[in-house]
mmCIF file of C-alpha atoms in Angstrom:
data_model
loop_
_atom_site.group_PDB
_atom_site.id
_atom_site.type_symbol
_atom_site.label_atom_id
_atom_site.label_comp_id
_atom_site.label_asym_id
_atom_site.label_seq_id
_atom_site.Cartn_x
_atom_site.Cartn_y
_atom_site.Cartn_z
ATOM 1 C CA UNK A 211 0.000 0.000 0.000
ATOM 2 C CA UNK A 212 1.375 3.404 -0.971
ATOM 3 C CA UNK A 213 1.401 6.026 1.754
ATOM 4 C CA UNK A 214 1.155 9.568 0.468
ATOM 5 C CA UNK A 215 2.786 12.472 2.293
ATOM 6 C CA UNK A 216 0.688 14.451 4.735
ATOM 7 C CA UNK A 217 1.192 18.219 4.974
ATOM 8 C CA UNK A 218 2.647 18.289 8.483
ATOM 9 C CA UNK A 219 4.184 14.877 9.055
ATOM 10 C CA UNK A 220 3.836 11.132 8.741
ATOM 11 C CA UNK A 221 2.199 10.267 12.005
ATOM 12 C CA UNK A 222 1.959 11.438 15.604
ATOM 13 C CA UNK A 223 5.694 11.008 16.316
ATOM 14 C CA UNK A 224 7.189 11.160 12.826
ATOM 15 C CA UNK A 225 8.084 14.272 10.872
ATOM 16 C CA UNK A 226 9.301 14.716 7.323
ATOM 17 C CA UNK A 227 12.091 17.063 8.399
ATOM 18 C CA UNK A 228 14.071 16.200 11.517
ATOM 19 C CA UNK A 229 17.277 17.312 13.218
ATOM 20 C CA UNK A 230 19.847 19.128 11.088
ATOM 21 C CA UNK A 231 17.537 18.944 8.084
ATOM 22 C CA UNK A 232 15.794 22.086 9.372
ATOM 23 C CA UNK A 233 19.008 23.997 8.653
ATOM 24 C CA UNK A 234 19.242 22.487 5.171
ATOM 25 C CA UNK A 235 15.593 23.312 4.474
ATOM 26 C CA UNK A 236 16.203 26.906 5.524
ATOM 27 C CA UNK A 237 19.294 27.028 3.325
ATOM 28 C CA UNK A 238 17.224 25.875 0.346
ATOM 29 C CA UNK A 239 15.330 29.177 0.589
ATOM 30 C CA UNK A 240 18.608 31.003 -0.168
ATOM 31 C CA UNK A 241 18.733 29.127 -3.476
ATOM 32 C CA UNK A 242 15.067 29.950 -4.085
ATOM 33 C CA UNK A 243 15.682 33.661 -3.477
ATOM 34 C CA UNK A 244 18.674 33.667 -5.857
ATOM 35 C CA UNK A 245 16.656 32.033 -8.649
ATOM 36 C CA UNK A 246 13.663 34.259 -7.868
ATOM 37 C CA UNK A 247 15.669 37.495 -8.086
ATOM 38 C CA UNK A 248 17.448 36.209 -11.202
ATOM 39 C CA UNK A 249 14.094 35.682 -12.942
ATOM 40 C CA UNK A 250 12.865 39.125 -11.865
ATOM 41 C CA UNK A 251 16.031 40.841 -13.121
ATOM 42 C CA UNK A 252 15.976 38.829 -16.316
ATOM 43 C CA UNK A 253 12.346 39.621 -17.082
ATOM 44 C CA UNK A 254 12.737 43.336 -16.364
ATOM 45 C CA UNK A 255 9.761 45.605 -16.133
ATOM 46 C CA UNK A 256 8.099 44.516 -19.374
ATOM 47 C CA UNK A 257 6.682 41.029 -18.935
ATOM 48 C CA UNK A 258 3.413 39.336 -19.623
ATOM 49 C CA UNK A 259 0.754 38.409 -17.100
ATOM 50 C CA UNK A 260 1.533 34.679 -17.483
ATOM 51 C CA UNK A 261 5.206 35.263 -16.633
ATOM 52 C CA UNK A 262 4.161 37.426 -13.688
ATOM 53 C CA UNK A 263 1.936 34.630 -12.313
ATOM 54 C CA UNK A 264 4.653 32.017 -12.883
ATOM 55 C CA UNK A 265 7.407 34.024 -11.159
ATOM 56 C CA UNK A 266 5.364 35.120 -8.152
ATOM 57 C CA UNK A 267 3.362 31.939 -7.605
ATOM 58 C CA UNK A 268 4.846 29.093 -9.610
ATOM 59 C CA UNK A 269 8.502 29.271 -8.528
ATOM 60 C CA UNK A 270 7.835 29.096 -4.745
ATOM 61 C CA UNK A 271 5.253 26.362 -5.331
ATOM 62 C CA UNK A 272 7.694 24.295 -7.421
ATOM 63 C CA UNK A 273 10.391 24.817 -4.793
ATOM 64 C CA UNK A 274 8.113 23.657 -1.980
ATOM 65 C CA UNK A 275 6.976 20.592 -3.897
ATOM 66 C CA UNK A 276 10.550 19.632 -4.842
ATOM 67 C CA UNK A 277 11.983 20.003 -1.319
ATOM 68 C CA UNK A 278 9.039 18.279 0.352
ATOM 69 C CA UNK A 279 9.062 15.397 -2.127
ATOM 70 C CA UNK A 280 12.788 14.797 -1.763
ATOM 71 C CA UNK A 281 12.578 15.042 2.040
ATOM 72 C CA UNK A 282 9.624 12.667 2.221
ATOM 73 C CA UNK A 283 10.514 9.957 -0.288
ATOM 74 C CA UNK A 284 14.254 9.798 0.444
ATOM 75 C CA UNK A 285 14.167 10.391 4.203
ATOM 76 C CA UNK A 286 14.440 6.745 5.225
ATOM 77 C CA UNK A 287 14.644 5.021 1.859
ATOM 78 C CA UNK A 288 18.358 5.055 1.255
ATOM 79 C CA UNK A 289 21.335 5.015 3.607
ATOM 80 C CA UNK A 290 23.797 7.886 3.619
ATOM 81 C CA UNK A 291 26.755 7.684 1.263
ATOM 82 C CA UNK A 292 29.943 9.728 0.992
ATOM 83 C CA UNK A 293 30.461 11.917 -2.034
ATOM 84 C CA UNK A 294 34.250 11.617 -1.829
ATOM 85 C CA UNK A 295 37.235 13.924 -2.084
ATOM 86 C CA UNK A 296 37.275 14.239 -5.889
ATOM 87 C CA UNK A 297 33.605 15.178 -6.111
ATOM 88 C CA UNK A 298 33.995 17.730 -3.293
ATOM 89 C CA UNK A 299 36.930 19.259 -5.159
ATOM 90 C CA UNK A 300 34.898 19.482 -8.378
ATOM 91 C CA UNK A 301 31.905 21.017 -6.554
ATOM 92 C CA UNK A 302 34.190 23.811 -5.322
ATOM 93 C CA UNK A 303 36.390 24.296 -8.392
ATOM 94 C CA UNK A 304 33.835 24.301 -11.231
ATOM 95 C CA UNK A 305 31.650 27.156 -9.851
ATOM 96 C CA UNK A 306 34.782 29.214 -9.091
ATOM 97 C CA UNK A 307 36.068 28.886 -12.651
ATOM 98 C CA UNK A 308 32.612 29.685 -14.048
ATOM 99 C CA UNK A 309 32.370 32.758 -11.779
ATOM 100 C CA UNK A 310 35.779 34.005 -12.946
ATOM 101 C CA UNK A 311 34.839 33.414 -16.584
ATOM 102 C CA UNK A 312 31.498 35.220 -16.180
ATOM 103 C CA UNK A 313 33.231 38.349 -14.939
ATOM 104 C CA UNK A 314 35.799 38.278 -17.749
ATOM 105 C CA UNK A 315 33.532 37.500 -20.708
ATOM 106 C CA UNK A 316 30.323 39.433 -19.940
ATOM 107 C CA UNK A 317 29.592 43.046 -19.101
ATOM 108 C CA UNK A 318 26.297 42.668 -17.228
ATOM 109 C CA UNK A 319 26.980 39.676 -14.995
ATOM 110 C CA UNK A 320 24.535 40.148 -12.106
ATOM 111 C CA UNK A 321 22.012 37.822 -13.726
ATOM 112 C CA UNK A 322 24.428 34.974 -14.234
ATOM 113 C CA UNK A 323 26.005 35.175 -10.780
ATOM 114 C CA UNK A 324 22.604 34.872 -9.111
ATOM 115 C CA UNK A 325 21.826 31.886 -11.309
ATOM 116 C CA UNK A 326 25.196 30.306 -10.451
ATOM 117 C CA UNK A 327 24.687 30.883 -6.710
ATOM 118 C CA UNK A 328 21.165 29.470 -6.846
ATOM 119 C CA UNK A 329 22.140 26.364 -8.820
ATOM 120 C CA UNK A 330 25.166 25.666 -6.606
ATOM 121 C CA UNK A 331 23.051 26.052 -3.462
ATOM 122 C CA UNK A 332 20.380 23.743 -4.853
ATOM 123 C CA UNK A 333 23.068 21.194 -5.691
ATOM 124 C CA UNK A 334 24.390 21.241 -2.113
ATOM 125 C CA UNK A 335 20.881 21.008 -0.657
ATOM 126 C CA UNK A 336 19.600 18.177 -2.806
ATOM 127 C CA UNK A 337 22.871 16.255 -2.485
ATOM 128 C CA UNK A 338 22.288 16.316 1.275
ATOM 129 C CA UNK A 339 18.609 15.352 1.084
ATOM 130 C CA UNK A 340 19.249 12.558 -1.398
ATOM 131 C CA UNK A 341 21.760 11.099 1.099
ATOM 132 C CA UNK A 342 24.645 11.120 -1.377
ATOM 133 C CA UNK A 343 26.841 13.682 0.404
ATOM 134 C CA UNK A 344 27.119 12.952 4.105
ATOM 135 C CA UNK A 345 30.634 14.421 4.104
ATOM 136 C CA UNK A 346 29.410 17.889 3.028
ATOM 137 C CA UNK A 347 28.482 20.069 5.980
ATOM 138 C CA UNK A 348 27.687 23.700 6.665
ATOM 139 C CA UNK A 349 31.381 24.623 6.721
ATOM 140 C CA UNK A 350 31.877 23.213 3.216
ATOM 141 C CA UNK A 351 28.819 25.005 1.850
ATOM 142 C CA UNK A 352 29.737 28.421 3.252
ATOM 143 C CA UNK A 353 33.372 28.062 2.209
ATOM 144 C CA UNK A 354 32.394 27.025 -1.327
ATOM 145 C CA UNK A 355 29.918 29.878 -1.788
ATOM 146 C CA UNK A 356 32.249 32.466 -0.260
ATOM 147 C CA UNK A 357 35.116 31.367 -2.542
ATOM 148 C CA UNK A 358 32.736 31.627 -5.501
ATOM 149 C CA UNK A 359 31.760 35.188 -4.547
ATOM 150 C CA UNK A 360 35.363 36.162 -3.782
ATOM 151 C CA UNK A 361 36.588 35.000 -7.171
ATOM 152 C CA UNK A 362 33.711 36.720 -8.924
ATOM 153 C CA UNK A 363 34.074 40.071 -7.158
ATOM 154 C CA UNK A 364 37.861 40.244 -7.579
ATOM 155 C CA UNK A 365 37.972 39.199 -11.241
ATOM 156 C CA UNK A 366 37.487 42.727 -12.584
ATOM 157 C CA UNK A 367 41.238 43.314 -12.821
ATOM 158 C CA UNK A 368 43.265 40.515 -14.323
ATOM 159 C CA UNK A 369 46.114 40.340 -11.782
ATOM 160 C CA UNK A 370 43.889 40.557 -8.705
ATOM 161 C CA UNK A 371 41.416 38.080 -10.180
ATOM 162 C CA UNK A 372 44.157 35.606 -11.108
ATOM 163 C CA UNK A 373 45.660 35.767 -7.615
ATOM 164 C CA UNK A 374 42.215 35.327 -5.966
ATOM 165 C CA UNK A 375 41.441 32.354 -8.213
ATOM 166 C CA UNK A 376 44.878 30.842 -7.507
ATOM 167 C CA UNK A 377 44.400 31.259 -3.748
ATOM 168 C CA UNK A 378 40.960 29.623 -3.831
ATOM 169 C CA UNK A 379 42.176 26.774 -6.061
ATOM 170 C CA UNK A 380 45.115 26.135 -3.708
ATOM 171 C CA UNK A 381 42.738 26.131 -0.729
ATOM 172 C CA UNK A 382 40.445 23.644 -2.488
ATOM 173 C CA UNK A 383 43.415 21.435 -3.392
ATOM 174 C CA UNK A 384 44.638 21.558 0.217
ATOM 175 C CA UNK A 385 41.187 20.450 1.383
ATOM 176 C CA UNK A 386 41.313 17.659 -1.212
ATOM 177 C CA UNK A 387 44.665 16.402 0.105
ATOM 178 C CA UNK A 388 43.613 16.559 3.764
ATOM 179 C CA UNK A 389 40.186 14.953 3.167
ATOM 180 C CA UNK A 390 39.154 12.533 5.895
ATOM 181 C CA UNK A 391 35.949 10.538 5.460
ATOM 182 C CA UNK A 392 33.530 10.793 8.398
ATOM 183 C CA UNK A 393 31.867 7.791 10.001
ATOM 184 C CA UNK A 394 28.529 7.070 8.344
ATOM 185 C CA UNK A 395 25.443 6.725 10.575
ATOM 186 C CA UNK A 396 23.737 3.346 10.758
ATOM 187 C CA UNK A 397 20.691 3.158 8.525
ATOM 188 C CA UNK A 398 17.529 2.565 10.636
ATOM 189 C CA UNK A 399 16.158 -0.166 8.337
ATOM 190 C CA UNK A 400 19.428 -2.032 7.954
ATOM 191 C CA UNK A 401 19.187 -5.545 9.384
ATOM 192 C CA UNK A 402 22.145 -7.232 11.024
ATOM 193 C CA UNK A 403 22.865 -10.739 9.879
ATOM 194 C CA UNK A 404 22.781 -13.367 12.637
ATOM 195 C CA UNK A 405 26.185 -14.746 13.581
#
């Protein structure tokens, strides 16, 4: 029998969002705001009524459905896994290089930076909720986003931008070398084999 999600929880003592997931749910609203502002800046003042309804009503509704669905269906379905040192390095390095390239190749870059921040934040959030990145915590998220913004803001002049990008790449490589995998929690539905 399929059990569909209830608006405020699963039962009297079960909730869809528990523990540290409240922080991650709150952080997902940062990604929503970035995408929301990006769409408003992109559309400008002249937009149709359908776009107006979609931006003001559809985007928050889609965000709520996506976060709630991922939290509900994946909450106890799959055990946590580690994303690994190489994937963590790529998650930090690729947005930094894209942020540096945006500043160099485009004149009006405020749209693209908001889109990059929103997509990176969504990636961090959904990687956590899908249980594929237990080794990514709040420190990793804030460091990754701050390095992205630092590289973007300092890329106006070539020498300063190159030194900021080099510093952030060296910091990411240092974190890659000193990576230590955390202990995974025991999955609640995992059965121990009898000895």
